[in-house]
XYZ file of C-alpha atoms in Angstrom:
172
model
C -52.890 -17.959 -18.391
C -49.413 -19.044 -17.232
C -47.826 -17.110 -20.093
C -49.761 -14.036 -18.986
C -48.450 -14.361 -15.453
C -44.885 -14.729 -16.721
C -45.400 -11.607 -18.863
C -46.636 -9.668 -15.825
C -43.770 -10.975 -13.684
C -41.315 -9.053 -15.825
C -43.270 -5.858 -15.174
C -43.235 -6.210 -11.381
C -39.817 -4.639 -10.997
C -41.282 -1.273 -11.995
C -43.206 1.239 -9.948
C -46.503 -0.422 -9.044
C -48.485 2.743 -9.815
C -47.593 2.228 -13.474
C -49.367 -1.166 -13.292
C -52.662 0.248 -12.031
C -53.921 0.299 -15.626
C -52.209 -2.201 -17.921
C -51.224 -1.149 -21.422
C -54.141 -1.323 -23.844
C -52.423 -4.001 -25.948
C -51.934 -6.318 -22.971
C -53.611 -9.678 -23.538
C -54.512 -9.818 -19.839
C -57.317 -7.334 -20.455
C -59.180 -10.179 -22.190
C -58.081 -12.970 -19.819
C -61.116 -13.728 -17.662
C -59.123 -15.780 -15.132
C -56.600 -12.981 -14.639
C -59.326 -10.343 -14.289
C -61.231 -12.449 -11.742
C -58.027 -13.175 -9.808
C -57.021 -9.496 -9.747
C -60.519 -8.376 -8.715
C -60.489 -11.066 -6.011
C -57.093 -9.908 -4.733
C -58.280 -6.295 -4.542
C -61.479 -7.367 -2.803
C -59.624 -9.535 -0.266
C -57.193 -6.734 0.499
C -59.994 -4.224 1.090
C -62.015 -6.747 3.095
C -59.078 -7.732 5.304
C -58.281 -4.077 5.961
C -61.884 -3.308 6.939
C -62.237 -6.421 9.100
C -58.918 -5.995 10.914
C -60.522 -3.485 13.296
C -62.720 -6.377 14.458
C -59.880 -8.872 14.782
C -61.061 -10.750 11.686
C -59.909 -11.502 8.178
C -62.106 -12.407 5.214
C -61.815 -16.168 5.844
C -62.591 -15.987 9.566
C -65.402 -13.507 8.865
C -66.867 -15.932 6.301
C -66.878 -18.761 8.846
C -68.422 -16.484 11.477
C -71.069 -15.235 9.032
C -72.076 -18.790 8.139
C -72.090 -19.824 11.810
C -74.272 -16.809 12.664
C -76.895 -17.895 10.135
C -79.568 -20.514 10.551
C -77.954 -23.244 8.424
C -75.783 -24.672 11.253
C -72.996 -25.862 8.904
C -70.629 -28.702 9.675
C -66.908 -28.115 9.288
C -67.014 -30.284 6.145
C -69.788 -28.097 4.701
C -67.791 -24.965 5.545
C -64.749 -26.400 3.752
C -66.826 -27.235 0.664
C -68.614 -23.892 0.510
C -65.480 -21.811 1.140
C -63.348 -24.066 -1.090
C -60.779 -24.525 1.688
C -58.874 -27.555 2.861
C -60.636 -29.043 5.903
C -57.510 -28.443 8.021
C -57.783 -24.711 7.239
C -61.394 -24.713 8.432
C -60.411 -26.510 11.635
C -57.829 -23.794 12.332
C -60.336 -21.013 11.604
C -63.009 -22.575 13.823
C -60.443 -23.266 16.574
C -59.436 -19.587 16.540
C -63.027 -18.328 16.621
C -63.883 -20.827 19.365
C -60.898 -19.792 21.497
C -62.213 -16.223 21.287
C -65.687 -17.306 22.426
C -67.288 -16.428 19.076
C -68.433 -19.900 17.977
C -69.062 -23.298 19.525
C -69.092 -26.773 18.079
C -72.292 -28.663 18.794
C -73.230 -32.236 17.916
C -74.990 -32.499 14.562
C -78.459 -33.882 15.322
C -78.539 -35.667 11.955
C -75.042 -37.217 12.221
C -73.631 -37.842 15.675
C -70.142 -38.323 14.195
C -70.058 -34.689 13.063
C -70.278 -31.282 14.695
C -71.971 -28.130 13.509
C -70.492 -24.674 14.046
C -72.771 -22.144 15.731
C -72.068 -18.522 16.623
C -72.325 -17.505 20.261
C -74.124 -14.349 21.325
C -70.760 -12.530 21.291
C -70.074 -14.007 17.838
C -73.378 -12.751 16.473
C -72.735 -9.276 17.890
C -69.245 -9.177 16.368
C -70.626 -10.453 13.068
C -73.156 -7.607 12.984
C -70.465 -4.972 13.601
C -67.984 -6.542 11.180
C -70.664 -6.948 8.516
C -71.257 -3.195 8.462
C -67.515 -2.609 7.980
C -67.313 -5.230 5.230
C -70.277 -3.707 3.367
C -68.729 -0.231 3.592
C -65.410 -1.497 2.204
C -67.194 -3.352 -0.588
C -69.206 -0.264 -1.505
C -66.047 1.852 -1.603
C -64.232 -0.729 -3.737
C -67.096 -0.844 -6.231
C -67.826 2.879 -6.113
C -67.161 3.246 -9.852
C -70.091 0.931 -10.612
C -73.690 2.066 -10.659
C -76.195 0.268 -8.441
C -77.506 -1.582 -11.512
C -73.972 -2.625 -12.498
C -73.261 -3.874 -8.967
C -76.456 -5.962 -9.038
C -75.580 -7.331 -12.483
C -72.026 -8.160 -11.404
C -73.294 -9.911 -8.272
C -75.763 -11.918 -10.378
C -73.022 -12.977 -12.808
C -70.611 -13.887 -10.010
C -73.330 -15.967 -8.292
C -73.842 -17.873 -11.545
C -70.093 -18.498 -11.844
C -69.653 -19.412 -8.167
C -72.730 -21.637 -7.985
C -73.399 -22.963 -11.494
C -76.849 -24.585 -11.717
C -75.519 -27.692 -13.466
C -72.232 -27.922 -11.535
C -72.951 -31.357 -10.086
C -73.962 -32.706 -13.502
C -70.667 -31.515 -14.996
C -68.578 -32.631 -12.034
C -67.583 -29.043 -11.197
C -66.505 -28.590 -7.620
C -66.091 -32.268 -6.944
């Protein structure tokens, strides 16, 4: 993978339009990590652009979406699920809380911890932002049929949440 990145680094001095489709002989076309990273970068860019109208970015939207659900996650659980450093989650929650979109409440099962819960304003913003995020996602994946989008989502779920992850020590 590192060699592939170094190879691409030499190409970055050129017009970026010429990189939209890599040369057919490029080994990166078969490099799953590169393809996932590039697809992720494109998705984050589109998501951030769509969410900016709501004063959100993909990370803050993710925290708000989880807080608007029924799970009532702790900051530690948010960090684990989003694969972020706990200090990053604290900053995201602090920002959302300062805007009146979430509150921290005592965790009834562990009085040493807090859960993050969306306020009424937070839920309303989540609903509006969610529509924008879905529209951006649909536009980004417009070249895929509905069946392909479902299949891709199923495969990504299996990669993101492997059934035997804890047995293999993945994510620990």
